[in-house]
Amino acid sequence: MLTRVFKQGLIWVFCLILIACTSANNPPVSDANSSPNSAERVVALSSLMADVTHKLSPEKLVGIPGSQLLSQNPDFQDLETVSSGRTPPNLEKVIALKPDLVLGAVGFHDQVGKRLEEIGISTRLVEVNSWQSLQEITQDLAKRLNADPQPLLQRYQSCLSPTPKSEKTALVLVSRQPILSPNKQSWAGDFLQQFNINNLTADLQGTSPIGGYVTLSAEKLLQVNPDVILVIDPANEGILEQFQNDPFWGKLQATTNKQVYSFDYYGLINPGSLEKIEQACDRLRQIFSSSS
């Protein structure tokens, strides 16, 4: 039987990862009322979609989510905020902005998207679980905005080049109770694959309810014994310090060789924004170039 802490940890990580992506079995979707006509007023319900829209056509973005990534950016200071934290978007605020396109995330904004569709507001729900999906979404949105996607696509490509040349094996840990790690069907897993990093859970499948992630035991960690470990702490709960108190932790070669790194949740696990993605690229390049 799951402990209360296990349940809370699983729910928290699930909510955070779901913002970024859902199971790879669910393709990006758009509503039946979507029009091929250009959009002039866009409300974005996720920080990534707000950022991509702003970089493609800043004058057409009229509403954004209440994200710390955006609140700290002066480019978004004068835009209407339609949500706060993990709470659902305020429909009245969204409608009041009179958007002709609302952008959200599959699995996280399904209910809101359905309501907006019912009242005739064009809604596009997307899933970003790979670099390819990010590129395709950018190109699709650029068409709707009558914008040129090439500058953004070139930034994506530049982020991945040059890739580090390293034979080190790696493992990303996104939570401790349960111990979760991304496989290749997640944004994080695809990110590592794009960098030619040998992710030891890339091809693993498990019973985790979170698409693109597998549950590991302490025994499995010791068995795969990675050269490099990246520890994510999405809720700032001191996950790395908690791992360090586990008996098995000191037996891992990554620990012995001082190849354990704290890594930002935004960029690698949740794309968040282009700046965060680029920061993740730089950090991966730095870690795996120096650890070769």
Short mmCIF file of C-alpha atoms in Angstrom, two decimals:
data_model
loop_
_atom_site.label_atom_id
_atom_site.label_comp_id
_atom_site.label_asym_id
_atom_site.label_seq_id
_atom_site.Cartn_x
_atom_site.Cartn_y
_atom_site.Cartn_z
CA MET A 1 0.00 0.00 0.00
CA LEU A 2 1.31 3.44 -0.95
CA THR A 3 2.27 5.72 1.88
CA ARG A 4 0.81 9.20 2.13
CA VAL A 5 4.17 10.75 1.25
CA PHE A 6 4.46 8.51 -1.81
CA LYS A 7 1.01 9.59 -3.01
CA GLN A 8 1.69 13.28 -2.46
CA GLY A 9 5.02 13.06 -4.24
CA LEU A 10 3.51 11.25 -7.19
CA ILE A 11 0.63 13.72 -7.52
CA TRP A 12 2.97 16.71 -7.34
CA VAL A 13 5.39 15.40 -9.94
CA PHE A 14 2.48 14.32 -12.15
CA CYS A 15 1.00 17.85 -12.10
CA LEU A 16 4.35 19.44 -12.96
CA ILE A 17 5.27 17.08 -15.77
CA LEU A 18 1.77 17.15 -17.23
CA ILE A 19 2.17 20.88 -17.83
CA ALA A 20 4.99 20.06 -20.19
CA CYS A 21 3.75 16.91 -21.88
CA THR A 22 1.52 13.91 -21.64
CA SER A 23 1.77 10.35 -22.91
CA ALA A 24 3.31 10.03 -26.33
CA ASN A 25 0.21 8.08 -27.36
CA ASN A 26 -1.80 11.30 -27.41
CA PRO A 27 -0.99 13.41 -30.49
CA PRO A 28 -1.31 17.20 -30.59
CA VAL A 29 -4.94 18.16 -31.19
CA SER A 30 -6.94 21.16 -32.27
CA ASP A 31 -10.63 21.78 -32.04
CA ALA A 32 -13.10 21.22 -34.82
CA ASN A 33 -13.83 24.96 -34.98
CA SER A 34 -10.21 25.87 -35.82
CA SER A 35 -10.01 28.18 -38.79
CA PRO A 36 -7.16 28.37 -41.29
CA ASN A 37 -7.52 32.17 -41.14
CA SER A 38 -4.82 34.14 -39.42
CA ALA A 39 -5.11 34.87 -35.71
CA GLU A 40 -4.90 38.45 -34.47
CA ARG A 41 -5.57 38.03 -30.74
CA VAL A 42 -3.95 35.09 -28.97
CA VAL A 43 -4.30 33.94 -25.37
CA ALA A 44 -1.66 31.43 -24.25
CA LEU A 45 -2.38 29.17 -21.27
CA SER A 46 1.18 27.85 -20.92
CA SER A 47 4.44 29.74 -20.55
CA LEU A 48 6.03 27.98 -23.52
CA MET A 49 3.18 28.83 -25.88
CA ALA A 50 3.20 32.41 -24.62
CA ASP A 51 6.94 32.64 -25.29
CA VAL A 52 6.75 31.08 -28.76
CA THR A 53 3.83 33.34 -29.71
CA HIS A 54 5.62 36.42 -28.43
CA LYS A 55 8.77 35.59 -30.39
CA LEU A 56 6.79 34.97 -33.57
CA SER A 57 4.41 37.94 -33.37
CA PRO A 58 4.51 39.86 -30.06
CA GLU A 59 1.73 42.31 -30.93
CA LYS A 60 -0.80 39.45 -31.27
CA LEU A 61 -0.33 38.02 -27.77
CA VAL A 62 -2.99 39.48 -25.45
CA GLY A 63 -3.20 37.02 -22.54
CA ILE A 64 -0.72 34.84 -20.63
CA PRO A 65 -0.64 32.38 -17.71
CA GLY A 66 0.52 33.40 -14.25
CA SER A 67 3.95 31.80 -14.60
CA GLN A 68 7.09 32.80 -12.72
CA LEU A 69 8.98 32.50 -15.99
CA LEU A 70 6.86 35.24 -17.53
CA SER A 71 6.40 37.43 -14.46
CA GLN A 72 10.18 37.89 -14.30
CA ASN A 73 10.36 38.90 -17.98
CA PRO A 74 9.70 42.60 -18.75
CA ASP A 75 8.41 41.67 -22.24
CA PHE A 76 5.24 40.27 -20.63
CA GLN A 77 4.62 42.87 -17.92
CA ASP A 78 1.74 44.67 -19.66
CA LEU A 79 -0.19 41.57 -20.71
CA GLU A 80 -3.33 40.30 -18.98
CA THR A 81 -2.77 37.28 -16.72
CA VAL A 82 -5.55 34.70 -17.02
CA SER A 83 -4.40 32.14 -14.45
CA SER A 84 -2.38 31.78 -11.28
CA GLY A 85 0.02 28.93 -10.48
CA ARG A 86 -1.57 25.52 -11.04
CA THR A 87 -5.14 26.82 -10.85
CA PRO A 88 -7.27 26.55 -14.01
CA PRO A 89 -7.46 29.64 -16.25
CA ASN A 90 -10.18 32.17 -15.48
CA LEU A 91 -12.68 31.72 -18.31
CA GLU A 92 -14.19 35.15 -17.81
CA LYS A 93 -10.79 36.78 -18.23
CA VAL A 94 -10.05 34.71 -21.31
CA ILE A 95 -13.39 35.54 -22.94
CA ALA A 96 -13.08 39.23 -22.05
CA LEU A 97 -9.89 39.44 -24.09
CA LYS A 98 -11.88 38.42 -27.21
CA PRO A 99 -9.25 36.02 -28.55
CA ASP A 100 -9.53 34.37 -31.94
CA LEU A 101 -7.07 31.70 -30.82
CA VAL A 102 -6.36 30.13 -27.41
CA LEU A 103 -3.30 27.92 -26.95
CA GLY A 104 -3.08 25.31 -24.21
CA ALA A 105 -1.56 21.96 -23.25
CA VAL A 106 -3.07 18.54 -23.93
CA GLY A 107 -4.02 16.83 -20.69
CA PHE A 108 -3.81 20.01 -18.65
CA HIS A 109 -6.24 22.38 -20.36
CA ASP A 110 -8.71 19.84 -21.77
CA GLN A 111 -11.67 21.05 -19.70
CA VAL A 112 -11.03 24.72 -20.44
CA GLY A 113 -10.49 23.93 -24.10
CA LYS A 114 -13.80 22.12 -24.29
CA ARG A 115 -15.66 25.05 -22.73
CA LEU A 116 -14.03 27.51 -25.11
CA GLU A 117 -14.89 25.36 -28.09
CA GLU A 118 -18.53 25.26 -26.96
CA ILE A 119 -18.75 29.03 -27.12
CA GLY A 120 -16.99 29.20 -30.48
CA ILE A 121 -13.46 30.28 -29.54
CA SER A 122 -10.81 28.55 -31.63
CA THR A 123 -8.60 26.48 -29.33
CA ARG A 124 -5.35 24.65 -30.03
CA LEU A 125 -4.12 22.16 -27.45
CA VAL A 126 -0.57 20.98 -28.00
CA GLU A 127 1.81 18.37 -26.63
CA VAL A 128 5.53 19.09 -26.50
CA ASN A 129 7.27 15.78 -25.82
CA SER A 130 10.09 16.05 -28.36
CA TRP A 131 12.13 18.58 -30.32
CA GLN A 132 10.28 17.53 -33.45
CA SER A 133 6.92 18.35 -31.85
CA LEU A 134 8.27 21.76 -30.79
CA GLN A 135 9.37 22.49 -34.35
CA GLU A 136 6.06 21.36 -35.83
CA ILE A 137 4.03 23.39 -33.34
CA THR A 138 6.16 26.47 -34.08
CA GLN A 139 5.63 26.08 -37.83
CA ASP A 140 1.88 25.55 -37.40
CA LEU A 141 1.53 28.58 -35.15
CA ALA A 142 3.62 30.74 -37.48
CA LYS A 143 1.12 30.01 -40.26
CA ARG A 144 -1.76 31.12 -38.04
CA LEU A 145 0.10 34.31 -37.12
CA ASN A 146 1.37 35.03 -40.64
CA ALA A 147 4.87 35.02 -39.17
CA ASP A 148 8.23 33.66 -40.28
CA PRO A 149 9.21 30.59 -38.19
CA GLN A 150 12.78 30.36 -39.51
CA PRO A 151 14.48 32.56 -36.87
CA LEU A 152 13.00 30.42 -34.09
CA LEU A 153 13.75 27.14 -35.89
CA GLN A 154 17.34 28.28 -36.33
CA ARG A 155 17.56 29.03 -32.60
CA TYR A 156 16.33 25.52 -31.85
CA GLN A 157 19.01 24.07 -34.10
CA SER A 158 21.72 26.29 -32.67
CA CYS A 159 20.79 25.15 -29.18
CA LEU A 160 21.68 21.57 -30.05
CA SER A 161 24.95 22.36 -31.77
CA PRO A 162 27.61 21.38 -31.06
CA THR A 163 26.65 18.23 -29.19
CA PRO A 164 29.16 16.97 -26.63
CA LYS A 165 31.16 13.85 -27.40
CA SER A 166 30.90 11.68 -24.31
CA GLU A 167 30.62 7.97 -23.65
CA LYS A 168 29.34 8.55 -20.13
CA THR A 169 26.04 6.94 -19.19
CA ALA A 170 23.41 9.15 -17.57
CA LEU A 171 20.31 9.01 -15.44
CA VAL A 172 17.83 11.78 -14.69
CA LEU A 173 15.92 11.56 -11.42
CA VAL A 174 12.84 13.79 -11.17
CA SER A 175 11.52 12.62 -7.80
CA ARG A 176 12.45 10.40 -4.87
CA GLN A 177 9.09 8.97 -3.70
CA PRO A 178 8.57 7.42 -6.17
CA ILE A 179 11.92 7.44 -7.98
CA LEU A 180 11.01 8.53 -11.51
CA SER A 181 13.24 8.81 -14.56
CA PRO A 182 12.38 9.81 -18.16
CA ASN A 183 12.47 7.38 -21.05
CA LYS A 184 12.77 8.44 -24.70
CA GLN A 185 9.03 9.16 -25.01
CA SER A 186 9.31 12.30 -22.87
CA TRP A 187 10.65 15.78 -23.61
CA ALA A 188 13.58 15.12 -21.24
CA GLY A 189 14.34 11.75 -22.78
CA ASP A 190 14.28 13.15 -26.30
CA PHE A 191 16.43 16.06 -25.13
CA LEU A 192 19.14 13.66 -23.96
CA GLN A 193 18.84 11.68 -27.18
CA GLN A 194 19.32 14.85 -29.26
CA PHE A 195 22.56 15.41 -27.34
CA ASN A 196 23.69 11.82 -27.99
CA ILE A 197 23.71 11.22 -24.24
CA ASN A 198 23.33 7.58 -23.23
CA ASN A 199 20.21 7.74 -21.06
CA LEU A 200 20.00 4.41 -19.22
CA THR A 201 16.19 4.56 -18.97
CA ALA A 202 15.62 5.57 -22.59
CA ASP A 203 14.21 2.20 -23.64
CA LEU A 204 12.69 1.12 -20.34
CA GLN A 205 8.94 0.72 -19.92
CA GLY A 206 7.19 0.55 -16.59
CA THR A 207 3.98 0.93 -14.65
CA SER A 208 4.33 4.66 -13.94
CA PRO A 209 1.04 6.52 -14.57
CA ILE A 210 3.05 9.38 -16.05
CA GLY A 211 3.61 8.91 -19.76
CA GLY A 212 7.28 9.03 -20.73
CA TYR A 213 8.54 8.19 -17.23
CA VAL A 214 9.49 4.94 -15.51
CA THR A 215 9.55 4.06 -11.82
CA LEU A 216 12.87 2.79 -10.47
CA SER A 217 13.81 0.94 -7.30
CA ALA A 218 17.00 1.44 -5.32
CA GLU A 219 18.09 -1.99 -6.54
CA LYS A 220 17.58 -0.96 -10.17
CA LEU A 221 19.60 2.21 -9.61
CA LEU A 222 22.50 0.17 -8.28
CA GLN A 223 22.16 -2.25 -11.17
CA VAL A 224 22.36 0.36 -13.94
CA ASN A 225 24.92 2.40 -11.92
CA PRO A 226 25.19 5.50 -14.18
CA ASP A 227 28.35 7.54 -14.70
CA VAL A 228 26.40 10.81 -14.34
CA ILE A 229 23.22 11.58 -12.38
CA LEU A 230 21.09 14.69 -12.90
CA VAL A 231 18.74 15.36 -9.99
CA ILE A 232 15.68 17.57 -10.52
CA ASP A 233 13.96 19.26 -7.60
CA PRO A 234 10.76 20.80 -9.05
CA ALA A 235 9.24 21.76 -5.70
CA ASN A 236 12.50 22.82 -3.99
CA GLU A 237 12.12 20.08 -1.39
CA GLY A 238 15.81 19.21 -1.15
CA ILE A 239 15.52 15.97 -3.13
CA LEU A 240 19.28 15.64 -3.62
CA GLU A 241 19.87 15.97 0.13
CA GLN A 242 17.23 13.31 0.74
CA PHE A 243 18.90 10.96 -1.73
CA GLN A 244 22.20 11.53 0.02
CA ASN A 245 20.68 10.13 3.21
CA ASP A 246 19.64 6.89 1.49
CA PRO A 247 21.96 3.92 2.21
CA PHE A 248 22.31 2.99 -1.47
CA TRP A 249 23.33 6.49 -2.62
CA GLY A 250 26.97 6.26 -1.56
CA LYS A 251 27.38 3.01 -3.50
CA LEU A 252 26.74 4.62 -6.88
CA GLN A 253 29.77 5.38 -9.03
CA ALA A 254 28.36 8.79 -9.98
CA THR A 255 28.38 9.68 -6.29
CA THR A 256 31.87 8.29 -5.72
CA ASN A 257 33.24 10.17 -8.75
CA LYS A 258 31.39 13.40 -7.86
CA GLN A 259 29.33 13.29 -11.04
CA VAL A 260 25.96 14.18 -9.45
CA TYR A 261 24.44 17.50 -10.52
CA SER A 262 21.37 19.46 -9.47
CA PHE A 263 19.48 20.47 -12.60
CA ASP A 264 16.77 23.03 -13.27
CA TYR A 265 13.27 21.62 -13.76
CA TYR A 266 12.50 24.18 -16.47
CA GLY A 267 14.20 23.51 -19.76
CA LEU A 268 14.98 19.82 -19.31
CA ILE A 269 11.75 18.44 -17.80
CA ASN A 270 9.25 21.19 -18.60
CA PRO A 271 10.39 23.23 -21.64
CA GLY A 272 9.00 26.37 -19.97
CA SER A 273 10.50 28.93 -22.35
CA LEU A 274 13.09 29.14 -25.08
CA GLU A 275 15.55 30.79 -22.71
CA LYS A 276 15.20 27.91 -20.25
CA ILE A 277 15.66 25.38 -23.05
CA GLU A 278 18.83 27.16 -24.16
CA GLN A 279 20.12 27.21 -20.59
CA ALA A 280 19.52 23.45 -20.38
CA CYS A 281 21.45 22.98 -23.63
CA ASP A 282 24.39 24.95 -22.26
CA ARG A 283 24.37 23.06 -18.95
CA LEU A 284 24.22 19.63 -20.61
CA ARG A 285 27.03 20.61 -22.94
CA GLN A 286 29.12 21.82 -20.02
CA ILE A 287 28.52 18.72 -17.87
CA PHE A 288 29.04 16.10 -20.56
CA SER A 289 31.97 17.85 -22.22
CA SER A 290 33.79 18.11 -18.90
CA SER A 291 32.87 14.56 -17.86
CA SER A 292 34.17 12.89 -21.02
#
